[in-house]
GROMACS .gro file of C-alpha atoms in nm:
model
  207
    1TRP     CA    1  10.160  -7.311   4.660
    2ILE     CA    2  10.482  -7.106   4.651
    3HIS     CA    3  10.637  -6.936   4.953
    4ARG     CA    4  10.665  -6.563   4.895
    5ASP     CA    5  11.038  -6.573   4.977
    6PHE     CA    6  11.106  -6.859   4.733
    7PRO     CA    7  11.244  -6.728   4.399
    8LEU     CA    8  11.009  -6.801   4.112
    9THR     CA    9  11.300  -6.885   3.881
   10THR     CA   10  11.406  -7.157   4.123
   11VAL     CA   11  11.054  -7.302   4.124
   12VAL     CA   12  11.046  -7.314   3.745
   13ALA     CA   13  11.383  -7.486   3.733
   14MET     CA   14  11.281  -7.741   3.995
   15THR     CA   15  10.948  -7.831   3.836
   16GLY     CA   16  11.117  -7.867   3.501
   17SER     CA   17  11.342  -8.136   3.644
   18PHE     CA   18  11.046  -8.337   3.777
   19SER     CA   19  10.890  -8.459   3.454
   20PHE     CA   20  10.614  -8.717   3.477
   21GLU     CA   21  10.408  -8.896   3.217
   22ALA     CA   22  10.082  -9.089   3.234
   23GLY     CA   23  10.159  -9.443   3.347
   24ASP     CA   24  10.461  -9.350   3.559
   25ARG     CA   25  10.486  -9.535   3.888
   26VAL     CA   26  10.534  -9.296   4.182
   27VAL     CA   27  10.561  -9.279   4.562
   28VAL     CA   28  10.480  -8.979   4.784
   29LYS     CA   29  10.792  -8.833   4.946
   30VAL     CA   30  10.643  -8.518   5.105
   31HIS     CA   31  10.330  -8.505   5.321
   32ARG     CA   32  10.055  -8.257   5.237
   33HIS     CA   33   9.726  -8.190   5.414
   34ASN     CA   34   9.458  -7.969   5.262
   35PRO     CA   35   9.158  -7.951   5.501
   36VAL     CA   36   8.940  -7.790   5.235
   37HIS     CA   37   9.020  -8.013   4.937
   38HIS     CA   38   9.074  -8.370   5.051
   39GLU     CA   39   9.181  -8.474   4.702
   40GLU     CA   40   9.493  -8.260   4.753
   41SER     CA   41   9.595  -8.443   5.072
   42TYR     CA   42   9.838  -8.735   5.083
   43LYS     CA   43  10.097  -8.891   5.313
   44VAL     CA   44  10.456  -9.006   5.276
   45GLY     CA   45  10.472  -9.366   5.158
   46GLU     CA   46  10.150  -9.374   4.956
   47HIS     CA   47  10.215  -9.511   4.609
   48GLY     CA   48  10.034  -9.529   4.278
   49VAL     CA   49  10.032  -9.440   3.911
   50VAL     CA   50  10.017  -9.107   3.728
   51LEU     CA   51   9.693  -9.082   3.531
   52GLU     CA   52   9.723  -8.736   3.383
   53ALA     CA   53  10.031  -8.520   3.340
   54SER     CA   54  10.084  -8.181   3.182
   55HIS     CA   55  10.341  -7.904   3.186
   56ARG     CA   56  10.191  -7.774   3.510
   57SER     CA   57  10.341  -7.833   3.855
   58THR     CA   58  10.074  -8.090   3.950
   59VAL     CA   59   9.969  -8.431   3.821
   60ARG     CA   60   9.663  -8.649   3.868
   61VAL     CA   61   9.750  -8.970   4.053
   62ARG     CA   62   9.566  -9.290   4.140
   63LEU     CA   63   9.700  -9.392   4.481
   64ASP     CA   64   9.682  -9.770   4.514
   65GLY     CA   65   9.789  -9.809   4.876
   66HIS     CA   66  10.047  -9.737   5.143
   67SER     CA   67  10.306  -9.913   5.359
   68GLY     CA   68  10.403 -10.134   5.065
   69GLN     CA   69  10.054 -10.278   5.024
   70ASN     CA   70   9.770 -10.229   4.777
   71GLY     CA   71   9.405 -10.152   4.841
   72ASN     CA   72   9.452 -10.088   5.215
   73TYR     CA   73   9.230  -9.781   5.237
   74PHE     CA   74   8.911  -9.741   5.440
   75LYS     CA   75   8.632  -9.486   5.424
   76VAL     CA   76   8.457  -9.391   5.748
   77GLN     CA   77   8.080  -9.433   5.713
   78ALA     CA   78   7.987  -9.371   6.076
   79VAL     CA   79   8.175  -9.262   6.389
   80LYS     CA   80   7.956  -9.395   6.672
   81PRO     CA   81   7.985  -9.683   6.643
   82LEU     CA   82   8.285  -9.672   6.409
   83PHE     CA   83   8.192  -9.825   6.074
   84THR     CA   84   8.429  -9.832   5.779
   85LEU     CA   85   8.420  -9.963   5.424
   86PRO     CA   86   8.727 -10.081   5.232
   87VAL     CA   87   8.835  -9.862   4.941
   88ARG     CA   88   9.040 -10.005   4.654
   89HIS     CA   89   9.224  -9.684   4.572
   90ARG     CA   90   9.183  -9.309   4.578
   91PHE     CA   91   9.258  -9.020   4.344
   92VAL     CA   92   9.457  -8.707   4.425
   93THR     CA   93   9.610  -8.405   4.259
   94ALA     CA   94   9.971  -8.395   4.374
   95SER     CA   95  10.261  -8.156   4.335
   96VAL     CA   96  10.543  -8.293   4.123
   97LEU     CA   97  10.780  -8.176   4.398
   98HIS     CA   98  10.614  -8.420   4.640
   99LEU     CA   99  10.651  -8.731   4.424
  100GLU     CA  100  10.935  -8.962   4.332
  101LYS     CA  101  10.932  -9.169   4.015
  102LEU     CA  102  10.986  -9.541   4.070
  103PRO     CA  103  11.133  -9.795   3.829
  104GLY     CA  104  10.880  -9.970   3.609
  105LEU     CA  105  10.978 -10.307   3.759
  106MET     CA  106  11.131 -10.377   4.099
  107LEU     CA  107  11.220 -10.670   4.324
  108ARG     CA  108  10.909 -10.864   4.439
  109ASP     CA  109  10.690 -10.718   4.163
  110TYR     CA  110  10.445 -10.935   3.971
  111ALA     CA  111  10.420 -10.901   3.595
  112VAL     CA  112  10.297 -11.066   3.278
  113TRP     CA  113  10.598 -11.206   3.090
  114GLU     CA  114  10.664 -11.358   2.751
  115LYS     CA  115  10.669 -11.735   2.791
  116GLU     CA  116  10.964 -11.748   2.553
  117PRO     CA  117  11.183 -11.434   2.556
  118GLY     CA  118  11.142 -11.235   2.237
  119GLU     CA  119  10.863 -11.460   2.107
  120PRO     CA  120  10.529 -11.318   2.228
  121GLU     CA  121  10.338 -11.534   1.979
  122LYS     CA  122  10.422 -11.836   2.199
  123GLY     CA  123  10.215 -11.707   2.488
  124HIS     CA  124  10.259 -11.544   2.826
  125ILE     CA  125  10.293 -11.628   3.194
  126ILE     CA  126  10.252 -11.448   3.525
  127GLY     CA  127  10.563 -11.436   3.740
  128ARG     CA  128  10.725 -11.257   4.033
  129ILE     CA  129  11.070 -11.096   4.036
  130MET     CA  130  11.275 -11.273   4.302
  131ASP     CA  131  11.622 -11.139   4.221
  132VAL     CA  132  11.770 -10.855   4.017
  133LYS     CA  133  12.117 -10.852   3.866
  134GLU     CA  134  12.306 -10.644   3.611
  135ASP     CA  135  12.520 -10.751   3.318
  136GLY     CA  136  12.656 -10.583   3.009
  137ALA     CA  137  12.310 -10.574   2.851
  138GLY     CA  138  12.130 -10.426   3.152
  139GLN     CA  139  11.898 -10.570   3.417
  140LEU     CA  140  11.846 -10.942   3.450
  141PHE     CA  141  11.552 -11.075   3.652
  142SER     CA  142  11.507 -11.415   3.815
  143VAL     CA  143  11.133 -11.475   3.782
  144GLN     CA  144  10.921 -11.722   3.977
  145PRO     CA  145  10.635 -11.844   3.753
  146TYR     CA  146  10.284 -11.849   3.902
  147GLN     CA  147   9.994 -12.074   3.808
  148MET     CA  148   9.621 -12.026   3.855
  149ALA     CA  149   9.431 -12.278   4.069
  150THR     CA  150   9.193 -12.531   3.913
  151SER     CA  151   8.819 -12.486   3.852
  152GLU     CA  152   8.722 -12.618   4.197
  153TYR     CA  153   8.805 -12.271   4.330
  154GLY     CA  154   8.543 -12.105   4.109
  155PRO     CA  155   8.557 -11.885   3.798
  156PRO     CA  156   8.904 -11.794   3.670
  157VAL     CA  157   8.887 -11.435   3.790
  158VAL     CA  158   8.855 -11.540   4.158
  159ARG     CA  159   9.096 -11.833   4.166
  160PRO     CA  160   9.419 -11.798   4.367
  161TRP     CA  161   9.760 -11.800   4.200
  162THR     CA  162  10.051 -11.998   4.346
  163ALA     CA  163  10.422 -12.029   4.270
  164VAL     CA  164  10.510 -12.329   4.055
  165GLY     CA  165  10.829 -12.467   3.902
  166SER     CA  166  11.178 -12.322   3.898
  167TYR     CA  167  11.291 -11.966   3.830
  168CYS     CA  168  11.330 -11.841   3.474
  169VAL     CA  169  11.545 -11.553   3.354
  170ARG     CA  170  11.392 -11.248   3.189
  171ARG     CA  171  11.485 -10.894   3.095
  172PRO     CA  172  11.266 -10.583   3.131
  173GLN     CA  173  11.173 -10.593   2.762
  174ASN     CA  174  11.023 -10.941   2.814
  175SER     CA  175  10.762 -10.792   3.046
  176VAL     CA  176  10.428 -10.695   2.898
  177LEU     CA  177  10.252 -10.552   3.202
  178ARG     CA  178  10.316 -10.504   3.573
  179ILE     CA  179  10.028 -10.641   3.781
  180ASP     CA  180   9.931 -10.690   4.146
  181LEU     CA  181   9.834 -11.007   4.331
  182GLU     CA  182   9.652 -10.919   4.651
  183HIS     CA  183   9.780 -11.112   4.952
  184ASP     CA  184  10.021 -11.268   4.701
  185ARG     CA  185   9.737 -11.486   4.575
  186TYR     CA  186   9.450 -11.306   4.404
  187LEU     CA  187   9.465 -11.101   4.086
  188ARG     CA  188   9.365 -10.743   4.160
  189ASP     CA  189   9.061 -10.614   3.974
  190LEU     CA  190   9.257 -10.327   3.820
  191SER     CA  191   9.518 -10.571   3.693
  192LEU     CA  192   9.248 -10.788   3.540
  193GLN     CA  193   9.108 -10.485   3.357
  194GLU     CA  194   9.453 -10.400   3.222
  195ILE     CA  195   9.515 -10.759   3.111
  196ARG     CA  196   9.183 -10.755   2.927
  197SER     CA  197   9.259 -10.418   2.771
  198ILE     CA  198   9.574 -10.554   2.603
  199GLY     CA  199   9.396 -10.870   2.488
  200LEU     CA  200   9.578 -11.129   2.701
  201ALA     CA  201   9.295 -11.253   2.925
  202GLU     CA  202   9.231 -11.561   2.715
  203ASP     CA  203   9.601 -11.634   2.676
  204LEU     CA  204   9.638 -11.641   3.056
  205GLY     CA  205   9.328 -11.856   3.106
  206LEU     CA  206   9.118 -11.578   3.256
  207GLU     CA  207   8.834 -11.614   3.005
   0.00000   0.00000   0.00000
């Protein structure tokens, strides 16, 4: 929508400065409620990933959660009595003016990292960013390695992950994929799909 008193040239200039691409990590900065089309409604603080982007003023976004958490959505199935079902994520069409692009990696994020920096052929690990610093070459992360529990907890895909060992130092280019551990323990289903899609499931002991 465009207010009739808002100059069209200003709108064009503004949308041009908000460029998004598929895969960009975003957070909602402006609330919008559309009572007719629910897929065009979202609240400040919801976060997710851009799925489809074009030269238009809207993008297709998968919202993964809100309030700094993932998968914390519920769908109302009945009102009396109230009965809800958990929802992993939801999809919306959002205005580029209502979104803010986030860095690819941030403090407390989980990611798949090269076990040896610059040598992907030596394998990969899962780790969490515990500290971020800057030097002449750019960002420098202190990463806490995580290890998957043993077989007594069931198949690999449902085993919890726990912190193990001392921090290691990595740069953004040593990261292969940002992932999510639900409740800081369990690999999210979407993350598992992405790990499989890039062929690292076996390397990480997930298959």
